[in-house]
Short mmCIF file of C-alpha atoms in Angstrom, two decimals:
data_model
loop_
_atom_site.label_atom_id
_atom_site.label_comp_id
_atom_site.label_asym_id
_atom_site.label_seq_id
_atom_site.Cartn_x
_atom_site.Cartn_y
_atom_site.Cartn_z
CA MET A 253 6.04 -35.89 29.07
CA ALA A 254 7.09 -32.24 28.89
CA ARG A 255 9.86 -33.15 26.43
CA LEU A 256 7.35 -34.99 24.23
CA ARG A 257 5.03 -32.00 24.33
CA ASP A 258 7.86 -29.69 23.26
CA CYS A 259 8.79 -32.04 20.41
CA LEU A 260 5.21 -32.17 19.20
CA LEU A 261 4.97 -28.40 19.36
CA ARG A 262 8.16 -27.94 17.32
CA LEU A 263 6.97 -30.57 14.84
CA THR A 264 3.63 -28.78 14.45
CA VAL A 265 5.36 -25.46 13.84
CA THR A 266 7.70 -27.07 11.29
CA ILE A 267 4.82 -28.75 9.44
CA ARG A 268 2.81 -25.50 9.38
CA SER A 269 5.85 -23.66 8.03
CA LEU A 270 6.40 -26.27 5.33
CA LEU A 271 2.75 -26.17 4.32
CA PHE A 272 2.79 -22.37 4.24
CA TRP A 273 5.85 -22.13 2.01
CA SER A 274 4.59 -24.96 -0.20
CA LEU A 275 1.41 -22.96 -0.72
CA VAL A 276 3.42 -19.81 -1.50
CA TYR A 277 5.66 -21.45 -4.10
CA CYS A 278 2.91 -23.54 -5.69
CA TYR A 279 0.71 -20.48 -6.07
CA CYS A 280 3.67 -18.50 -7.45
CA GLY A 281 4.09 -21.16 -10.11
CA LEU A 282 0.39 -21.15 -10.94
CA CYS A 283 0.29 -17.35 -11.25
CA ALA A 284 3.40 -17.35 -13.41
CA SER A 285 1.85 -19.95 -15.72
CA ILE A 286 -1.34 -17.92 -16.09
CA TYR A 287 0.54 -14.72 -16.90
CA LEU A 288 2.81 -16.57 -19.33
CA LEU A 289 -0.28 -17.78 -21.20
CA LYS A 290 -1.58 -14.20 -21.28
CA LEU A 291 1.75 -13.04 -22.72
CA LEU A 292 1.75 -15.72 -25.40
CA TRP A 293 -1.86 -14.88 -26.30
CA SER A 294 -0.96 -11.19 -26.60
CA ILE A 295 2.05 -11.95 -28.80
CA GLY A 296 -0.10 -14.20 -30.99
CA LYS A 297 -2.66 -11.44 -31.48
CA GLY A 298 -0.11 -8.76 -32.32
CA PRO A 299 3.59 -8.89 -31.44
CA ALA A 300 4.22 -5.30 -32.46
CA GLN A 301 1.45 -4.04 -30.18
CA THR A 302 2.60 -6.25 -27.31
CA PHE A 303 6.07 -4.74 -27.23
CA ARG A 304 5.06 -1.18 -28.10
CA ARG A 305 5.98 1.48 -25.57
CA VAL A 306 5.46 5.21 -25.92
CA ALA A 307 8.41 7.35 -24.80
CA ARG A 308 7.41 9.76 -22.03
CA GLU A 309 10.14 12.31 -21.39
CA HIS A 310 8.18 15.12 -19.76
CA PRO A 311 5.82 14.87 -16.76
CA PRO A 312 2.17 15.90 -17.16
CA ALA A 313 1.43 19.40 -15.89
CA CYS A 314 -0.70 18.06 -13.04
CA LEU A 315 2.42 16.76 -11.28
CA ASN A 316 3.69 20.32 -10.95
CA ASP A 317 0.39 21.89 -9.92
CA PRO A 318 1.35 24.48 -7.26
CA SER A 319 -2.03 24.07 -5.52
CA LEU A 320 -0.90 20.60 -4.41
CA GLY A 321 2.17 21.84 -2.56
CA THR A 322 5.93 22.06 -2.88
CA HIS A 323 8.22 19.29 -4.11
CA CYS A 324 10.86 18.61 -1.46
CA TYR A 325 13.72 16.15 -0.90
CA VAL A 326 15.43 14.87 2.21
CA ARG A 327 18.44 12.57 2.48
CA ILE A 328 18.41 10.14 5.40
CA LYS A 329 21.79 9.93 7.11
CA ASP A 330 21.74 6.26 8.17
CA SER A 331 20.41 4.72 4.94
CA GLY A 332 21.86 7.33 2.60
CA LEU A 333 18.62 7.34 0.61
CA ARG A 334 17.05 10.50 -0.76
CA PHE A 335 13.28 10.69 -0.30
CA HIS A 336 10.90 12.81 -2.34
CA TYR A 337 7.71 14.25 -0.90
CA VAL A 338 5.15 16.95 -1.61
CA ALA A 339 4.33 19.22 1.32
CA THR A 340 1.66 21.85 1.90
CA GLY A 341 0.33 23.76 4.90
CA GLU A 342 2.32 25.92 7.27
CA ARG A 343 5.45 24.61 8.93
CA GLY A 344 4.92 24.20 12.65
CA LYS A 345 1.36 22.95 12.34
CA PRO A 346 0.70 19.33 13.39
CA LEU A 347 2.07 16.87 10.86
CA MET A 348 -0.18 14.69 8.70
CA LEU A 349 1.91 12.04 6.92
CA LEU A 350 0.38 10.24 3.92
CA LEU A 351 1.63 6.82 2.75
CA HIS A 352 0.46 5.61 -0.66
CA GLY A 353 -0.18 2.09 -1.92
CA PHE A 354 0.67 0.12 -5.08
CA PRO A 355 0.81 1.08 -7.90
CA GLU A 356 0.57 4.65 -6.68
CA PHE A 357 2.82 7.51 -5.57
CA TRP A 358 2.39 10.84 -3.78
CA TYR A 359 -0.17 12.04 -6.36
CA SER A 360 -2.81 9.59 -5.10
CA TRP A 361 -3.25 12.02 -2.14
CA ARG A 362 -3.91 15.11 -4.28
CA HIS A 363 -7.43 15.57 -2.84
CA GLN A 364 -6.17 15.30 0.74
CA LEU A 365 -3.23 17.66 0.16
CA ARG A 366 -5.67 20.39 -0.79
CA GLU A 367 -8.17 19.55 1.96
CA PHE A 368 -6.14 19.33 5.15
CA LYS A 369 -3.52 22.05 4.65
CA SER A 370 -5.64 24.56 6.58
CA GLU A 371 -4.89 22.86 9.91
CA TYR A 372 -1.97 20.52 9.20
CA ARG A 373 1.46 20.39 7.66
CA VAL A 374 0.51 17.74 5.09
CA VAL A 375 3.29 15.58 3.62
CA ALA A 376 2.64 13.03 0.86
CA LEU A 377 5.67 10.76 0.64
CA ASP A 378 7.04 8.72 -2.23
CA LEU A 379 7.91 5.47 -0.46
CA ARG A 380 11.29 3.81 -0.85
CA GLY A 381 11.67 2.72 -4.50
CA TYR A 382 8.76 4.82 -5.80
CA GLY A 383 8.73 7.87 -8.03
CA GLU A 384 11.56 10.30 -7.31
CA THR A 385 12.64 8.56 -4.09
CA ASP A 386 15.82 6.50 -4.36
CA ALA A 387 15.36 2.82 -5.23
CA PRO A 388 17.93 0.36 -3.84
CA VAL A 389 18.62 -2.51 -6.21
CA HIS A 390 18.44 -5.54 -3.92
CA ARG A 391 15.18 -6.98 -2.64
CA GLU A 392 16.65 -7.27 0.87
CA ASN A 393 16.52 -3.46 1.04
CA TYR A 394 12.72 -3.60 1.03
CA LYS A 395 12.12 -5.63 4.16
CA LEU A 396 9.38 -4.34 6.42
CA ASP A 397 11.95 -3.29 9.03
CA CYS A 398 13.55 -0.96 6.46
CA LEU A 399 10.19 0.55 5.48
CA ILE A 400 9.27 1.18 9.12
CA THR A 401 12.63 2.81 9.79
CA ASP A 402 12.17 5.03 6.73
CA VAL A 403 9.03 6.59 8.20
CA LYS A 404 10.67 7.10 11.60
CA ASP A 405 13.68 8.76 9.95
CA ILE A 406 11.45 10.97 7.78
CA LEU A 407 9.64 12.21 10.89
CA ASP A 408 12.94 13.03 12.56
CA SER A 409 14.20 14.80 9.43
CA LEU A 410 11.05 16.91 9.25
CA GLY A 411 11.53 17.97 12.86
CA TYR A 412 8.52 16.13 14.28
CA SER A 413 8.21 13.50 16.99
CA LYS A 414 4.63 12.45 16.16
CA CYS A 415 2.01 12.75 13.44
CA VAL A 416 -1.43 11.87 12.19
CA LEU A 417 -0.57 8.86 10.05
CA ILE A 418 -2.70 7.89 7.04
CA GLY A 419 -1.98 4.92 4.78
CA HIS A 420 -3.75 3.32 1.85
CA ASP A 421 -3.23 -0.25 0.60
CA TRP A 422 0.48 -1.12 1.05
CA GLY A 423 0.94 2.24 2.75
CA GLY A 424 -1.79 1.06 5.12
CA MET A 425 0.29 -2.01 5.96
CA ILE A 426 3.25 0.23 6.81
CA ALA A 427 1.00 2.54 8.85
CA TRP A 428 -0.24 -0.41 10.95
CA LEU A 429 3.36 -1.48 11.58
CA ILE A 430 4.44 2.02 12.61
CA ALA A 431 1.53 2.19 15.08
CA ILE A 432 2.52 -1.21 16.50
CA CYS A 433 6.27 -0.60 16.74
CA PHE A 434 6.34 3.11 17.54
CA PRO A 435 2.98 4.01 19.11
CA GLU A 436 4.43 7.20 20.60
CA MET A 437 4.91 8.53 17.04
CA VAL A 438 1.25 8.26 16.03
CA MET A 439 -1.36 10.65 17.43
CA LYS A 440 -4.12 9.08 15.35
CA LEU A 441 -4.04 6.27 12.82
CA ILE A 442 -6.16 6.22 9.67
CA VAL A 443 -5.96 3.22 7.34
CA ILE A 444 -7.76 2.90 4.02
CA ASN A 445 -8.49 -0.53 2.57
CA PHE A 446 -5.94 -2.63 4.41
CA PRO A 447 -6.65 -4.81 7.45
CA HIS A 448 -4.37 -5.38 10.40
CA PRO A 449 -1.40 -7.42 9.01
CA ASN A 450 -2.14 -10.46 11.19
CA VAL A 451 -5.75 -10.49 10.04
CA PHE A 452 -4.53 -10.50 6.45
CA THR A 453 -2.10 -13.42 6.87
CA GLU A 454 -4.56 -15.54 8.85
CA TYR A 455 -7.53 -14.80 6.62
CA ILE A 456 -5.73 -15.47 3.34
CA LEU A 457 -4.83 -19.02 4.44
CA ARG A 458 -8.42 -19.87 5.36
CA HIS A 459 -10.39 -18.23 2.57
CA PRO A 460 -9.70 -19.26 -1.05
CA ALA A 461 -11.55 -16.18 -2.35
CA GLN A 462 -9.03 -13.86 -0.67
CA LEU A 463 -6.16 -16.05 -1.86
CA PHE A 464 -7.39 -15.47 -5.41
CA LYS A 465 -7.85 -11.73 -4.87
CA SER A 466 -4.30 -11.49 -3.51
CA SER A 467 -2.74 -13.41 -6.37
CA HIS A 468 -0.45 -10.48 -7.19
CA TYR A 469 1.34 -10.97 -3.84
CA TYR A 470 2.40 -14.40 -5.06
CA PHE A 471 3.07 -13.42 -8.65
CA PHE A 472 5.38 -10.65 -7.46
CA GLN A 473 7.69 -13.20 -5.78
CA ILE A 474 9.01 -14.11 -9.22
CA PRO A 475 12.07 -12.15 -10.44
CA TRP A 476 11.72 -9.59 -13.32
CA PHE A 477 8.67 -11.23 -14.99
CA PRO A 478 6.02 -9.15 -13.13
CA GLU A 479 7.81 -5.91 -14.11
CA PHE A 480 7.86 -7.07 -17.70
CA MET A 481 4.16 -7.98 -17.71
CA PHE A 482 3.24 -4.56 -16.35
CA SER A 483 5.14 -2.85 -19.16
CA ILE A 484 3.81 -4.71 -22.21
CA ASN A 485 1.18 -3.11 -24.44
CA ASP A 486 2.37 0.31 -23.23
CA PHE A 487 1.51 -0.43 -19.59
CA LYS A 488 -1.95 -1.78 -20.36
CA ALA A 489 -2.07 -3.66 -17.03
CA LEU A 490 -1.54 -0.42 -15.12
CA LYS A 491 -4.28 1.33 -17.07
CA HIS A 492 -6.58 -1.64 -16.48
CA LEU A 493 -6.11 -1.48 -12.70
CA PHE A 494 -7.35 2.10 -12.56
CA THR A 495 -9.99 2.13 -15.30
CA SER A 496 -11.56 -1.33 -15.71
CA HIS A 497 -15.06 -2.09 -14.50
CA SER A 498 -13.81 -4.82 -12.16
CA THR A 499 -10.93 -3.03 -10.42
CA GLY A 500 -10.96 0.62 -11.47
CA ILE A 501 -11.86 4.01 -10.05
CA GLY A 502 -15.16 5.64 -10.77
CA ARG A 503 -18.16 3.41 -10.34
CA LYS A 504 -20.14 6.28 -8.84
CA GLY A 505 -17.45 8.75 -7.81
CA CYS A 506 -14.58 10.69 -9.33
CA ARG A 507 -12.97 9.22 -12.41
CA LEU A 508 -9.33 9.62 -13.26
CA THR A 509 -8.88 12.28 -15.91
CA THR A 510 -6.73 11.49 -18.94
CA GLU A 511 -4.00 13.61 -17.38
CA ASP A 512 -4.29 11.78 -14.03
CA LEU A 513 -3.85 8.43 -15.76
CA GLU A 514 -0.97 9.74 -17.79
CA ALA A 515 0.71 10.88 -14.56
CA TYR A 516 0.69 7.30 -13.26
CA ILE A 517 1.97 5.89 -16.54
CA TYR A 518 4.67 8.55 -16.76
CA VAL A 519 6.03 7.71 -13.28
CA PHE A 520 6.00 3.93 -13.72
CA SER A 521 7.30 3.99 -17.30
CA GLN A 522 10.63 5.51 -16.27
CA PRO A 523 13.61 3.10 -16.49
CA GLY A 524 13.56 0.67 -13.56
CA ALA A 525 10.55 2.39 -11.97
CA LEU A 526 8.68 -0.86 -11.30
CA ASN A 527 11.53 -2.77 -9.64
CA GLY A 528 11.38 -0.95 -6.30
CA PRO A 529 7.57 -1.06 -5.90
CA ILE A 530 7.40 -4.77 -6.67
CA ASN A 531 10.40 -5.50 -4.43
CA HIS A 532 8.27 -4.30 -1.51
CA TYR A 533 6.22 -7.48 -1.93
CA ARG A 534 9.17 -9.84 -2.30
CA ASN A 535 9.88 -9.94 1.42
CA ILE A 536 6.39 -10.03 2.87
CA PHE A 537 6.07 -13.77 3.44
CA SER A 538 9.26 -13.89 5.51
CA CYS A 539 8.11 -10.99 7.73
CA LEU A 540 4.55 -12.02 8.63
CA PRO A 541 2.82 -12.88 10.91
CA LEU A 542 3.99 -10.36 13.48
CA LYS A 543 5.35 -11.22 16.93
CA HIS A 544 3.97 -8.00 18.41
CA HIS A 545 0.62 -7.04 17.02
CA MET A 546 -1.52 -4.88 19.32
CA VAL A 547 -2.36 -1.30 18.34
CA THR A 548 -2.83 1.21 21.15
CA THR A 549 -3.54 4.29 19.00
CA PRO A 550 -7.02 5.67 18.22
CA THR A 551 -7.80 4.18 14.82
CA LEU A 552 -10.11 4.84 11.91
CA LEU A 553 -10.42 2.14 9.24
CA LEU A 554 -12.11 3.15 5.98
CA TRP A 555 -13.13 0.46 3.51
CA GLY A 556 -14.61 0.33 0.02
CA GLU A 557 -17.19 -2.44 -0.09
CA LYS A 558 -16.45 -3.18 -3.76
CA ASP A 559 -12.72 -3.57 -3.23
CA ALA A 560 -11.56 -6.07 -5.85
CA PHE A 561 -8.48 -7.06 -3.82
CA MET A 562 -9.62 -7.27 -0.20
CA GLU A 563 -12.58 -9.05 1.41
CA ALA A 564 -14.62 -6.71 3.61
CA GLU A 565 -14.84 -9.33 6.38
CA MET A 566 -11.18 -8.63 7.22
CA ALA A 567 -12.12 -5.09 8.18
CA GLU A 568 -14.59 -6.37 10.77
CA VAL A 569 -12.04 -8.75 12.32
CA THR A 570 -9.38 -6.03 12.60
CA LYS A 571 -11.01 -4.44 15.67
CA ILE A 572 -9.77 -7.23 17.96
CA TYR A 573 -6.20 -5.96 17.47
CA VAL A 574 -6.92 -2.35 18.46
CA LYS A 575 -6.82 -1.73 22.21
CA ASN A 576 -8.09 1.83 21.91
CA TYR A 577 -10.90 3.74 20.24
CA PHE A 578 -11.68 2.03 16.91
CA ARG A 579 -14.08 3.11 14.21
CA LEU A 580 -14.82 1.21 11.01
CA THR A 581 -16.70 2.79 8.11
CA ILE A 582 -17.51 0.70 5.05
CA LEU A 583 -18.65 2.67 2.01
CA SER A 584 -21.01 0.83 -0.32
CA ASP A 585 -20.38 0.71 -4.07
CA VAL A 586 -16.86 2.12 -3.66
CA SER A 587 -13.71 0.47 -4.98
CA HIS A 588 -10.23 -0.12 -3.59
CA TRP A 589 -9.10 3.40 -4.55
CA LEU A 590 -11.24 5.04 -1.88
CA GLN A 591 -9.52 8.39 -1.30
CA GLN A 592 -9.42 9.07 -5.05
CA GLU A 593 -12.89 7.81 -5.93
CA GLN A 594 -14.85 9.44 -3.09
CA PRO A 595 -12.55 12.20 -1.81
CA ASP A 596 -15.32 14.39 -0.37
CA ILE A 597 -16.77 11.59 1.73
CA VAL A 598 -13.35 10.31 2.81
CA ASN A 599 -12.17 13.79 3.76
CA LYS A 600 -15.33 14.41 5.78
CA LEU A 601 -14.89 11.11 7.66
CA ILE A 602 -11.27 11.94 8.40
CA TRP A 603 -12.17 15.43 9.67
CA THR A 604 -14.82 13.95 11.96
CA PHE A 605 -12.36 11.44 13.38
CA LEU A 606 -9.62 14.01 13.87
CA LYS A 607 -11.91 16.36 15.79
CA GLU A 608 -13.33 13.66 18.04
CA GLU A 609 -12.13 13.26 21.59
CA THR A 610 -11.19 9.61 21.72
CA ARG A 611 -10.44 7.61 24.80
CA ARG A 612 -8.62 4.38 25.40
CA LYS A 613 -10.68 1.21 25.72
CA ASP A 614 -10.53 -0.56 29.07
#
């Protein structure tokens, strides 16, 4: 009887795995077909415009604004990779480490770099493969284990053993994983618009609306084609993400200036600049769900109600995975790009959380 039960359990796991990967590959094919039709439509309307790309040799002045901090580099001994980051605030103060999302880079934290330098050593990192940080060629170099180790090694290289960790979007995913795997490294955890990783993987399989909103996760599994689609029409897709009515910044808050937008396009228009960021996504389905998933760090989760990519219900469910103080704040009429769209409100909420005395839940 016990042997039969074990066989049935293994069979159930195998069937679930087959169904999961069938869903992944079928949806990859569907997304690829949709984007191929978009490409053909664009070529039909104007082939010259479709393949036009403006050369951008010099960075916009905003990327060298001294009020944002100092550009620094550190080479990690074990991986051999050189990481770029922008740092401000006095050395020796508590460390606040900022992890950006996609398609972003250190500059997405410009409002927080200025705000928190009075009491923290604030470091906005370019993640592996992004911006001026080295970008390994092979997708295997972007597994979640590698990304987690990067953050641990950065902390060691900066001379810190712990930090206030803040992550947005994909950076939020990495922040959750750091808090799970290395809780002693995180004094307080702040995540913006990304649920606990297990909530994400479970929710996406049960809710078709979230499956649709996360279509880019599946599209990005395809080699080279996503990078190409981002680059056509002089990076029109990138501009659309940040400026369109459906997905962009600035419904009621701060809008990206022309120079801000040009900063993003400049970074991602450099040769090979999209390969690393998209490779981050090409390992996700083999790494989730997590075996160890509980968070024991005081946690603040900030969420934009009008996020075009994430259902707000996932934020509510996340609290079951935090075995410590947990606060959720959902901001109405705010998009996915929370810390850029409503920086004053976000900064105030972060200050409040940082100054609170939090205690572990029983």
